[in-house]
Short mmCIF file of C-alpha atoms in Angstrom, two decimals:
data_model
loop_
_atom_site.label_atom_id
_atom_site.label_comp_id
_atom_site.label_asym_id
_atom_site.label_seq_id
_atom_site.Cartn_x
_atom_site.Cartn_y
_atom_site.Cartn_z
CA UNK Y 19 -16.72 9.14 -31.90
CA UNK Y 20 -14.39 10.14 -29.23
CA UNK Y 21 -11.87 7.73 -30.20
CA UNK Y 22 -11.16 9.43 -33.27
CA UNK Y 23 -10.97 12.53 -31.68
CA UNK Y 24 -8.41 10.90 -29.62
CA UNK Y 25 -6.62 9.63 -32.40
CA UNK Y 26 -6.36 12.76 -33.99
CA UNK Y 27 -4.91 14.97 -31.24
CA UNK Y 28 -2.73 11.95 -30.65
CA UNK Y 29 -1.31 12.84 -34.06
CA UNK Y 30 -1.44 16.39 -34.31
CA UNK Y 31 -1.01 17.87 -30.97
CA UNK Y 32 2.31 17.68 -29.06
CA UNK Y 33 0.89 19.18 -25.77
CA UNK Y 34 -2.16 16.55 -25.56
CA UNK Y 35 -0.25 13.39 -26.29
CA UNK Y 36 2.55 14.25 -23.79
CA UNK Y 37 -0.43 14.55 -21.36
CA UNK Y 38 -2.37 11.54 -21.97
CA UNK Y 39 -0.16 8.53 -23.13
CA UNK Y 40 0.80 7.78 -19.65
CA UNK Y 41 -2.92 6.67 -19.26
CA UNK Y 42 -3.85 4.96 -22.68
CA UNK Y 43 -3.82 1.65 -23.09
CA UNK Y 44 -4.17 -0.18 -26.23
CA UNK Y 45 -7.05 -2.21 -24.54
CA UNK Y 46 -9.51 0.80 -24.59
CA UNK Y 47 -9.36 0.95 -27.91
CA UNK Y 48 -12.15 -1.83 -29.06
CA UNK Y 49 -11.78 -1.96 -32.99
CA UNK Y 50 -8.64 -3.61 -34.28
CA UNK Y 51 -8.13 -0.58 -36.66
CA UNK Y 52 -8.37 2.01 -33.69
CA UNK Y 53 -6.15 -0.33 -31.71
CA UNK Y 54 -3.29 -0.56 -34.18
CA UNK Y 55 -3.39 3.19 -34.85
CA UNK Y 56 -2.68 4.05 -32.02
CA UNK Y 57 0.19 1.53 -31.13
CA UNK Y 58 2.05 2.69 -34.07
CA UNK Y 59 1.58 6.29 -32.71
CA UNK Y 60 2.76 4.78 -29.62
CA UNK Y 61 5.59 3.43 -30.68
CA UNK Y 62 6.36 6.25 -32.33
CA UNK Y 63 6.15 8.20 -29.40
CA UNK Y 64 8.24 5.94 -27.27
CA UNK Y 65 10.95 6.09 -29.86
CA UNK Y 66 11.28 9.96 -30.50
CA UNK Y 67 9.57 11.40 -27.93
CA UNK Y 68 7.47 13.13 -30.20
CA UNK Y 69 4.07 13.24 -32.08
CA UNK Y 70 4.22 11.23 -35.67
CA UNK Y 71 3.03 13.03 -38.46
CA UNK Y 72 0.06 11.61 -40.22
CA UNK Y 73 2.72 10.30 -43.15
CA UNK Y 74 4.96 8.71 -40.37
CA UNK Y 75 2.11 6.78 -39.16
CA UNK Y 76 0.87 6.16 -42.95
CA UNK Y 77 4.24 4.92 -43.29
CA UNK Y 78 4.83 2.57 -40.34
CA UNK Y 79 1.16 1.15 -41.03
CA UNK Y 80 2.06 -0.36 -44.34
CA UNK Y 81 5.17 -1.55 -43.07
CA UNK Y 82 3.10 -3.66 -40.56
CA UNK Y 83 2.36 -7.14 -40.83
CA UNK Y 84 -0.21 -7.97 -38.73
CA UNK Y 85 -3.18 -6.54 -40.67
CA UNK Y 86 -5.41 -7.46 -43.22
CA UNK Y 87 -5.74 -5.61 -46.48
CA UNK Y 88 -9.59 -4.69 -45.46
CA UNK Y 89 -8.39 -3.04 -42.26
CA UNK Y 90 -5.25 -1.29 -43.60
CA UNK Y 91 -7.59 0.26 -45.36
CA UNK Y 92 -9.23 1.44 -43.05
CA UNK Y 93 -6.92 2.54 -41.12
CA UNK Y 94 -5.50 4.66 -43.88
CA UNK Y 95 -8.93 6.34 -44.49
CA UNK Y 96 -9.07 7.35 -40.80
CA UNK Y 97 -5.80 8.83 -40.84
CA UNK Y 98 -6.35 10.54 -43.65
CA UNK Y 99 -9.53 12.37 -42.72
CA UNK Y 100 -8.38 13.53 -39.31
CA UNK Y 101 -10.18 15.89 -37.80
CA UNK Y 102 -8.67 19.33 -36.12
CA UNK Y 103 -7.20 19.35 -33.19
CA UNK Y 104 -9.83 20.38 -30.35
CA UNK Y 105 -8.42 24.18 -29.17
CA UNK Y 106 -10.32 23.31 -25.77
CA UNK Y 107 -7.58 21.13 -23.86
CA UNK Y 108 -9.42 20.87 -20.55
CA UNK Y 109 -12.31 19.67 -22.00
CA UNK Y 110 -10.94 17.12 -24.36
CA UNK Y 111 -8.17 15.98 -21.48
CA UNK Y 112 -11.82 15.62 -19.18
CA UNK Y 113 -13.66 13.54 -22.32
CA UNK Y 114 -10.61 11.47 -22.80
CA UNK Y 115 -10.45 10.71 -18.74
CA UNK Y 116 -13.78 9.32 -19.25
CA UNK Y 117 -13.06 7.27 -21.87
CA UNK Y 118 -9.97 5.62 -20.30
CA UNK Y 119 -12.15 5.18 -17.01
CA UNK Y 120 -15.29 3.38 -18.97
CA UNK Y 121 -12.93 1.13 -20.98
CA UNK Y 122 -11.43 0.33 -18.10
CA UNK Y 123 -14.84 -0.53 -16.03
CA UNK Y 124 -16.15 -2.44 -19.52
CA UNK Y 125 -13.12 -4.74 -19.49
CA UNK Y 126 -13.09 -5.16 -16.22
CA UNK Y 127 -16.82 -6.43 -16.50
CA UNK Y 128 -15.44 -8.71 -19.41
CA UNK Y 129 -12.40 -10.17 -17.64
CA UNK Y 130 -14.90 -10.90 -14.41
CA UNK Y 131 -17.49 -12.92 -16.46
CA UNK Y 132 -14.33 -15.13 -17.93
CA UNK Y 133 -13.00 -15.41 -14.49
CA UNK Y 134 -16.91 -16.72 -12.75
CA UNK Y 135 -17.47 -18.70 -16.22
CA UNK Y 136 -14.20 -20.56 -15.53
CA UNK Y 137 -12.41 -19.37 -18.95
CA UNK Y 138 -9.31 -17.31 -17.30
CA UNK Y 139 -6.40 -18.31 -15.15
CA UNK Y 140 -7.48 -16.01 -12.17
CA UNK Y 141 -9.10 -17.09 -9.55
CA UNK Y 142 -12.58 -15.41 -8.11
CA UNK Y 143 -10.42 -13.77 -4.77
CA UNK Y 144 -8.74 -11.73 -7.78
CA UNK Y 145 -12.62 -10.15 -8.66
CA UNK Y 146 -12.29 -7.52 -6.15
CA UNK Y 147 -8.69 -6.06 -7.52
CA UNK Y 148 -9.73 -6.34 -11.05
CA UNK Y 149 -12.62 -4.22 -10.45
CA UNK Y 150 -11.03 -1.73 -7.97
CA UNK Y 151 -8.16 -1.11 -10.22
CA UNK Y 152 -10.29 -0.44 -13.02
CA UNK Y 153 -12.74 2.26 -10.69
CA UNK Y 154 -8.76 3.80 -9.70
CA UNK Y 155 -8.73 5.34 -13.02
CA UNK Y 156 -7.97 8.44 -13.24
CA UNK Y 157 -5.71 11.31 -14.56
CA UNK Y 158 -3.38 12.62 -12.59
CA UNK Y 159 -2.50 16.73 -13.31
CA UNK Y 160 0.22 16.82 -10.49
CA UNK Y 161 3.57 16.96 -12.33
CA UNK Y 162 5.65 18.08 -9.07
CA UNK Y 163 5.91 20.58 -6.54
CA UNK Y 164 7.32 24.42 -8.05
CA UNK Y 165 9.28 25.72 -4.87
CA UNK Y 166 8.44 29.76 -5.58
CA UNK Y 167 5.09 29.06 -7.45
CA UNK Y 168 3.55 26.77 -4.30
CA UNK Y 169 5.76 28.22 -1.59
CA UNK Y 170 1.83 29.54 -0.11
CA UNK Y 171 0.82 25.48 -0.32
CA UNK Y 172 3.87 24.50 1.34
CA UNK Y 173 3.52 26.84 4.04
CA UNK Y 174 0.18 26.07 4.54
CA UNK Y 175 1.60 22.27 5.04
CA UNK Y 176 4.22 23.63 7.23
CA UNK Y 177 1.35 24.61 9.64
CA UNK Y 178 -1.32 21.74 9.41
CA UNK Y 179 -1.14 19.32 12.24
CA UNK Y 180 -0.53 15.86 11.09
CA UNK Y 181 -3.07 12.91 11.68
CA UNK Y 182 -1.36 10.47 13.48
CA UNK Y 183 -1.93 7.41 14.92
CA UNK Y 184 -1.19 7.55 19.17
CA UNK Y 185 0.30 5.28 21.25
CA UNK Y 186 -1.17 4.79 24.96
CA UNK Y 187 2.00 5.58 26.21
CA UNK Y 188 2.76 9.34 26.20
CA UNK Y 189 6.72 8.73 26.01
CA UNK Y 190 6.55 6.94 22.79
CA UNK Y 191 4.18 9.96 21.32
CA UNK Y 192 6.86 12.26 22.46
CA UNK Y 193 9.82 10.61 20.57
CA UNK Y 194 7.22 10.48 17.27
CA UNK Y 195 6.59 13.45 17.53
CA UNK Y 196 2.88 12.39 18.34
CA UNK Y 197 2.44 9.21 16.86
CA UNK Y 198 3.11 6.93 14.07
CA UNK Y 199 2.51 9.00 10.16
CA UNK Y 200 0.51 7.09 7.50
CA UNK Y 201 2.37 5.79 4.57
CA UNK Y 202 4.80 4.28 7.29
CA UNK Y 203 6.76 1.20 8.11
CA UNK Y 204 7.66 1.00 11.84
CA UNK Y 205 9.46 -2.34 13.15
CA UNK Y 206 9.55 -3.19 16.80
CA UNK Y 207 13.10 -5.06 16.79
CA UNK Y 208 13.82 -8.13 19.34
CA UNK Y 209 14.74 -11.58 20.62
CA UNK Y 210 12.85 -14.90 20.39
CA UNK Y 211 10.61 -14.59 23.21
CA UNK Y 212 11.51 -10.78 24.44
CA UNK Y 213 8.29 -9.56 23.68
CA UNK Y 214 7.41 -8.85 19.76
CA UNK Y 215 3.70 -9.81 20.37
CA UNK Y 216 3.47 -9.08 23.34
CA UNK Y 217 4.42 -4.86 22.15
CA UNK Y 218 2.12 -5.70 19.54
CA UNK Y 219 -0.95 -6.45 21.10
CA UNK Y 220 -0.76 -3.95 23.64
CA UNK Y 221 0.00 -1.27 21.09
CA UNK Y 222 -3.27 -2.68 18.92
CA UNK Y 223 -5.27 -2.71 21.95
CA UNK Y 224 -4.22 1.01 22.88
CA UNK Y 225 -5.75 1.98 19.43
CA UNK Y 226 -8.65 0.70 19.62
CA UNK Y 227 -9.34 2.85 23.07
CA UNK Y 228 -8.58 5.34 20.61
CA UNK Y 229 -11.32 4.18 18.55
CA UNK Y 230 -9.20 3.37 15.62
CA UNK Y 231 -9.49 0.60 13.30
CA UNK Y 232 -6.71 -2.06 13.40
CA UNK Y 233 -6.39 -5.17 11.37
CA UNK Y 234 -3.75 -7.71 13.24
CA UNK Y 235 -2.32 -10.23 10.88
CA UNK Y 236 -0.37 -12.75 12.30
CA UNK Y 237 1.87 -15.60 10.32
CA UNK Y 238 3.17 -16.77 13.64
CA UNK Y 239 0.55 -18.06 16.02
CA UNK Y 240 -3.30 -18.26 15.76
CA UNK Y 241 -6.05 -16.06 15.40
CA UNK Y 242 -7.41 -16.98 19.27
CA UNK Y 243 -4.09 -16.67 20.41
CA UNK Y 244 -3.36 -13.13 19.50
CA UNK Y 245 -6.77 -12.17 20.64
CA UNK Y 246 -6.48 -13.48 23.45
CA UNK Y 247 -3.47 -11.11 24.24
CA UNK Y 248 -5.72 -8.57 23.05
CA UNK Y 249 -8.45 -9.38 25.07
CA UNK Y 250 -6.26 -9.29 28.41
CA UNK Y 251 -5.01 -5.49 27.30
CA UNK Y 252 -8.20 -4.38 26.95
CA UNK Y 253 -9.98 -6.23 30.17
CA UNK Y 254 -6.97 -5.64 32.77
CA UNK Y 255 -6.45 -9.25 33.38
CA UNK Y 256 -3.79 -11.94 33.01
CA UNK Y 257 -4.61 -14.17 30.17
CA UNK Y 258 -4.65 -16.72 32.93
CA UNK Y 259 -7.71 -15.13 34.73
CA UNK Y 260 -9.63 -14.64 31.10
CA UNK Y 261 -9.72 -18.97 31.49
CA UNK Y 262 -11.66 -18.45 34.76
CA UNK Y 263 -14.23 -16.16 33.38
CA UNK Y 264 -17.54 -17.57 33.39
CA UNK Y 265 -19.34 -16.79 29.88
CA UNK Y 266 -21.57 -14.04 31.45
CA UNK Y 267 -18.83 -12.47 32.98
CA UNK Y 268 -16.99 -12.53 29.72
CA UNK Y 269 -19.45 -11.16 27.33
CA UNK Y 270 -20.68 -8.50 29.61
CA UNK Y 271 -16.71 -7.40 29.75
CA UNK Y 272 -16.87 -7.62 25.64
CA UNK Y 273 -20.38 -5.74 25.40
CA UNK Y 274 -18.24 -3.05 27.75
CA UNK Y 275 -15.74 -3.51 25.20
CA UNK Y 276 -17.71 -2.68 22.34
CA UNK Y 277 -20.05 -0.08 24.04
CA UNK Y 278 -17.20 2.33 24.73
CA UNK Y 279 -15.16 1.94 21.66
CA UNK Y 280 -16.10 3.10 18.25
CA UNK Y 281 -13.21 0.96 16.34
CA UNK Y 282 -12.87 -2.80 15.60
CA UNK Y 283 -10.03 -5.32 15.92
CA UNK Y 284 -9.70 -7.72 12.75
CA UNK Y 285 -7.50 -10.37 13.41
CA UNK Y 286 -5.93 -12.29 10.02
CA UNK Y 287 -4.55 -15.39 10.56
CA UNK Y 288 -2.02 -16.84 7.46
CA UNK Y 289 0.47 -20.20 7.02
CA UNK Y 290 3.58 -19.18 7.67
CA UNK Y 291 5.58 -17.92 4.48
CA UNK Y 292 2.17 -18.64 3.08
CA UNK Y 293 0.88 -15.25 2.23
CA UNK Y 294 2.06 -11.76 1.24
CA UNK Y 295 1.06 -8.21 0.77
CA UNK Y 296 -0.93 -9.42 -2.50
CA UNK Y 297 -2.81 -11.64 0.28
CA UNK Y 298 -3.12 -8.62 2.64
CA UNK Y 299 -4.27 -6.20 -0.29
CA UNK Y 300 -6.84 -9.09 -1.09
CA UNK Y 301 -8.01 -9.27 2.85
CA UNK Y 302 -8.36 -5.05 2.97
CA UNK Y 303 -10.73 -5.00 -0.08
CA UNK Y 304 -12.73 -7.78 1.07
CA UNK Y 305 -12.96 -6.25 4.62
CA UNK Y 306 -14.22 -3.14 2.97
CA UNK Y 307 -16.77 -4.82 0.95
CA UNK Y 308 -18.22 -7.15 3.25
CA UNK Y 309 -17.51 -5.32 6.85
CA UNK Y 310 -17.11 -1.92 5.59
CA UNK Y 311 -13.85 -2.04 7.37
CA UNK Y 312 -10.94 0.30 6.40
CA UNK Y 313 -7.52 0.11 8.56
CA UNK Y 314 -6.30 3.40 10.23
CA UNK Y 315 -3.23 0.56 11.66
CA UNK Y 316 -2.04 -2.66 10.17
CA UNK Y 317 0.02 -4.78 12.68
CA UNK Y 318 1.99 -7.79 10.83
CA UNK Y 319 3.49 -10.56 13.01
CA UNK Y 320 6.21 -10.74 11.87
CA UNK Y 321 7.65 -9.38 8.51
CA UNK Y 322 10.37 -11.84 7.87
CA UNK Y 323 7.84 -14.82 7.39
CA UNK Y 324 5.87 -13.04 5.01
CA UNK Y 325 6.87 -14.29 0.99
CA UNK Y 326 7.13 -11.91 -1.68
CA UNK Y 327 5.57 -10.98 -4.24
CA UNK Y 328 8.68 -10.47 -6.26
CA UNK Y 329 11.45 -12.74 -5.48
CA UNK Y 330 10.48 -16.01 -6.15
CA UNK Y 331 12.48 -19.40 -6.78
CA UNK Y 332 16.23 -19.23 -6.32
CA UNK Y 333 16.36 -15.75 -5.88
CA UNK Y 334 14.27 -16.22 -2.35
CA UNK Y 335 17.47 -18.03 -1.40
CA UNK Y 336 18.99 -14.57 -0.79
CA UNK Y 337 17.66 -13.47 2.67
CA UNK Y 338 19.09 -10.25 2.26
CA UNK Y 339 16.92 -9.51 -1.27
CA UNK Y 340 14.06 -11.69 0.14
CA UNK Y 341 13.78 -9.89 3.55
CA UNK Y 342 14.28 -6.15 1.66
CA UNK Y 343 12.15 -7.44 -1.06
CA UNK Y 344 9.56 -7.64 1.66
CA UNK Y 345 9.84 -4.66 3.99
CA UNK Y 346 9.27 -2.31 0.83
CA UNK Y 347 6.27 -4.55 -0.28
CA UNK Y 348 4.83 -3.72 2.73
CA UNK Y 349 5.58 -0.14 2.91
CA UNK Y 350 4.56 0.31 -0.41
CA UNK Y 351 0.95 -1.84 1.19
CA UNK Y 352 0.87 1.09 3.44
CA UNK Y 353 0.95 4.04 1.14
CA UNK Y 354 -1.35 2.49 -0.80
CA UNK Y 355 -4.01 2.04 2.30
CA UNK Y 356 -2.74 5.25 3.50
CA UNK Y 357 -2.26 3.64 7.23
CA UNK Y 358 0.72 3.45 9.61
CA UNK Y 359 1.89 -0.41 9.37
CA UNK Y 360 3.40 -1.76 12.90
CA UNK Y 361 5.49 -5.20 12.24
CA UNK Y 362 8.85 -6.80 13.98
CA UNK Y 363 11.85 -8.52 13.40
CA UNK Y 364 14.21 -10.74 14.60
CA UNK Y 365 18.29 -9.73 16.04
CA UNK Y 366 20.75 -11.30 14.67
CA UNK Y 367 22.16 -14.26 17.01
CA UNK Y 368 25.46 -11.47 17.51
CA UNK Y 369 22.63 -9.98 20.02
CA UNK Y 370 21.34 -12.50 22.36
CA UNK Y 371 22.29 -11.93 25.65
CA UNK Y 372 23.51 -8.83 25.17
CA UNK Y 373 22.77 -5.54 26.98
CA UNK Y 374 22.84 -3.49 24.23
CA UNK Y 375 21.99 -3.22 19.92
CA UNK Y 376 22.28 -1.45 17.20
CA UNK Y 377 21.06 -1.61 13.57
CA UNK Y 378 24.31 -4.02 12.56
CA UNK Y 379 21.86 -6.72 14.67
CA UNK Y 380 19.49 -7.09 12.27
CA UNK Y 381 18.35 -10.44 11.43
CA UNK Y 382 18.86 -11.77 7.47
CA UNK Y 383 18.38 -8.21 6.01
CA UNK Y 384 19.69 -4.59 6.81
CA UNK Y 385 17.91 -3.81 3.83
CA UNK Y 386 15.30 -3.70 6.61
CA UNK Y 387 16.94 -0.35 7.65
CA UNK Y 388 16.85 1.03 5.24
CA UNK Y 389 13.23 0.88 4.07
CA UNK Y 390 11.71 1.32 7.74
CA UNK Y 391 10.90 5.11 9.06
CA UNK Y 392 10.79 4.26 12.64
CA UNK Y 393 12.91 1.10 14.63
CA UNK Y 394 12.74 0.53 17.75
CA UNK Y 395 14.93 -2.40 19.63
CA UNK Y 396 13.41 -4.49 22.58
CA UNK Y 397 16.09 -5.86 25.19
CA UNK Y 398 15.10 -8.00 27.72
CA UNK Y 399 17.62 -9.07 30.65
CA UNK Y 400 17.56 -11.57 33.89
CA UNK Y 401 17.65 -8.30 35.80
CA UNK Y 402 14.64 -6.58 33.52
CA UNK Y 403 12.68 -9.63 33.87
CA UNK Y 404 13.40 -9.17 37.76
CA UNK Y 405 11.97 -5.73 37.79
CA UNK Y 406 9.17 -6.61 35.10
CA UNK Y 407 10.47 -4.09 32.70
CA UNK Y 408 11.82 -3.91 29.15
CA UNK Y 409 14.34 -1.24 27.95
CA UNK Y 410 13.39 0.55 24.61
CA UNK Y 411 16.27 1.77 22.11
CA UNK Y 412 15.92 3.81 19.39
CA UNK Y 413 17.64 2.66 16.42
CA UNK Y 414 15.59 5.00 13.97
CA UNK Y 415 13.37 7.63 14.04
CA UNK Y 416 12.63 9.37 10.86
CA UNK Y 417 10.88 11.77 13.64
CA UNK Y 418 12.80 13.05 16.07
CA UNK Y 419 16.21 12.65 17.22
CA UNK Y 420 16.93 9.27 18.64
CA UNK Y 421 19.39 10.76 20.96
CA UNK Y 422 16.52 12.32 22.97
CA UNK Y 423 15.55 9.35 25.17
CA UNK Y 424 17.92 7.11 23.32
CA UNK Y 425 16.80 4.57 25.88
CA UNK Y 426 14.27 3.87 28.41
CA UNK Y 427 12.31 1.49 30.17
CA UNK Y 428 8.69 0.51 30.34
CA UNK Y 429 6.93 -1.58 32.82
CA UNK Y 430 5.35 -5.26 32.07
CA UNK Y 431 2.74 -6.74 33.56
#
């Protein structure tokens, strides 16, 4: 049986057990005896960064206390009769991959039949992360990058044009250097009533003309509101003239719509403080099981009304963990999805009315600063508002230099 095999080269062979006990759990291992084998080698490990000899573990075992007679035993006649250590290491690190990923499915299976019979604490939203992070199972062999010995890689990487997601507006590719990376937080930073949304939307609506998928999750206002903003981008209108449309008119604008665009628009709609990225990583795998729906672009409106999945009770009292707590819950949501996320914050009340920010205006948290790889600052003016234009700052720019086009100004309809 392969778990013996396991067990022995877990004993007996430095090289493999340095190798696989990131990836072992004690839950793959089905019989007791197996299972408390293999926690004392564990343990063992932990302690002395080492493999145990067989009379280490032979010793630790009858120092233990939770076993039976019958199944020390046992466990003494397995450790005794080891078997070699297997010379071939790919093919026993490849036979021990697949046992780590069939455990994993067959408790996965398990756990979901106690969560649909009613017997576990989970709810059945948590069905599709318990089986997904069972099917992630894997080994990893990368173990970091050797700067002579992959120096051909790297400059391969050097030379491979990025996949970005664009903006509609060719300045703001130009100061990304073409767009927004995956793996990214990017924060559109502004006033009550400046224009967070209102970037938003337009920025969401630009990507799907650029027949990307976007999922638009808003904690602020409702579902029909935001598409509604949405809808206006993408028709040319006010969202006063969309309320004139008569329903012909309107769904042969949304047939256009859909006709020339190969993306979708999902729009989320959560309570205030009511939902976080556990809620969002929830939404994406449902999305991909029911609407086949992946996210190239996640807008979130707006990241300081998001909870955490972390800092709970008295500890949320501290806006400055709460609010960091957050930003790098979400980043961390998209390197996971491998998708640019888009969200906003608020300035600090140090920056109404005035004509000019910086990062010290940040709202509750400039642990927000520190997680984000791109900020931009929105200012809005009774002179801008005059000439229907907002100025853009750059604040940060992981990018480019933000002293190339520190500031400009864009036009608003």
């Amino acid at each position: 049986m392969i778990e013996k095999t396991i067990l022995s080269n877990l004993i007996q062979n430095e090289e493999y057990i340095r190798k696989v006990v990131p990836y072992l759990k004690p839950e793959y291992f089905h019989d007791y005896t197996d299972r408390k084998i293999f926690s004392l080698v564990f343990d063992y490990f932990e302690k002395y960064n080492r493999s145990p000899s067989d009379t280490a573990v032979l010793i630790d075992l009858s120092n233990a206390d939770d076993i039976t007679e019958e199944q020390h035993t046992s466990a003494k006649n397995i450790i005794e009769k080891l078997e070699e250590p297997a010379e071939q290491m790919d093919w026993l690190l490849d036979q021990t991959e697949k046992f780590c990923q069939d455990k994993a499915i067959y408790n996965a299976i398990m756990e979901s039949i106690q969560v649909i019979d009613g017997k576990s604490d989970k709810g059945k939203g948590s069905l599709p992360t318990i089986l997904a992070d069972a099917l992630a199972v894997n080994f990893d062999p990368h173990i970091g990058h050797d700067l002579i010995e992959d120096a051909d890689a790297r400059y391969e990487w050097y030379h491979k044009k990025e996949e970005k997601v664009k903006f509609d507006l060719d300045l703001f590719n130009e100061i990304t250097d073409g767009g927004l990376s995956n793996k990214t937080l990017n924060i559109a930073l502004a006033g009550t009533g400046v224009g967070k949304s209102m970037f938003m939307c337009h920025c969401a609506a630009g990507n799907l003309r650029d027949n990307k998928n976007v999922l638009y999750i808003t904690l602020e206002m409702a579902e029909e509101r935001i598409a509604e903003r949405i809808d206006a981008n993408l028709m040319g209108v006010t969202m006063d003239e969309l309320h004139t449309y008569e329903k012909e008119t309107y769904e042969k604008k949304i047939n256009r719509i859909k006709d020339n665009h190969k993306g979708k628009i999902i729009i989320k709609e959560y309570p205030t403080t009511g939902a976080g990225t556990n809620h969002f990583r929830h939404l994406i795998q449902e999305l991909k099981v029911k609407k086949n729906f992946a996210p190239d672009i996640i807008f979130l409106d707006y990241l300081n009304i998001c909870s955490s999945a972390r800092v709970k009770g008295a500890a949320a009292a501290n806006s400055y963990t709460l609010v960091k707590s957050i930003a790098e819950e979400v980043r961390g949501l998209a390197m996971e999805y491998n998708c640019a996320v888009v969200t906003s914050s608020q300035y600090n009340r140090d920056a109404y009315g005035n004509s000019d920010v910086d990062l010290t205006n940040t709202s509750e948290s400039m642990g927000i600063t520190h997680t984000a790889d791109c900020i931009l600052g929105l200012v809005s003016s009774e002179y801008l508002d005059e000439m229907n234009q907002l100025m853009i700052k750059q604040l940060k720019n992981r990018w480019g230099d933000i002293s190339y086009y520190r500031r400009f100004l864009v036009g608003i309809e």
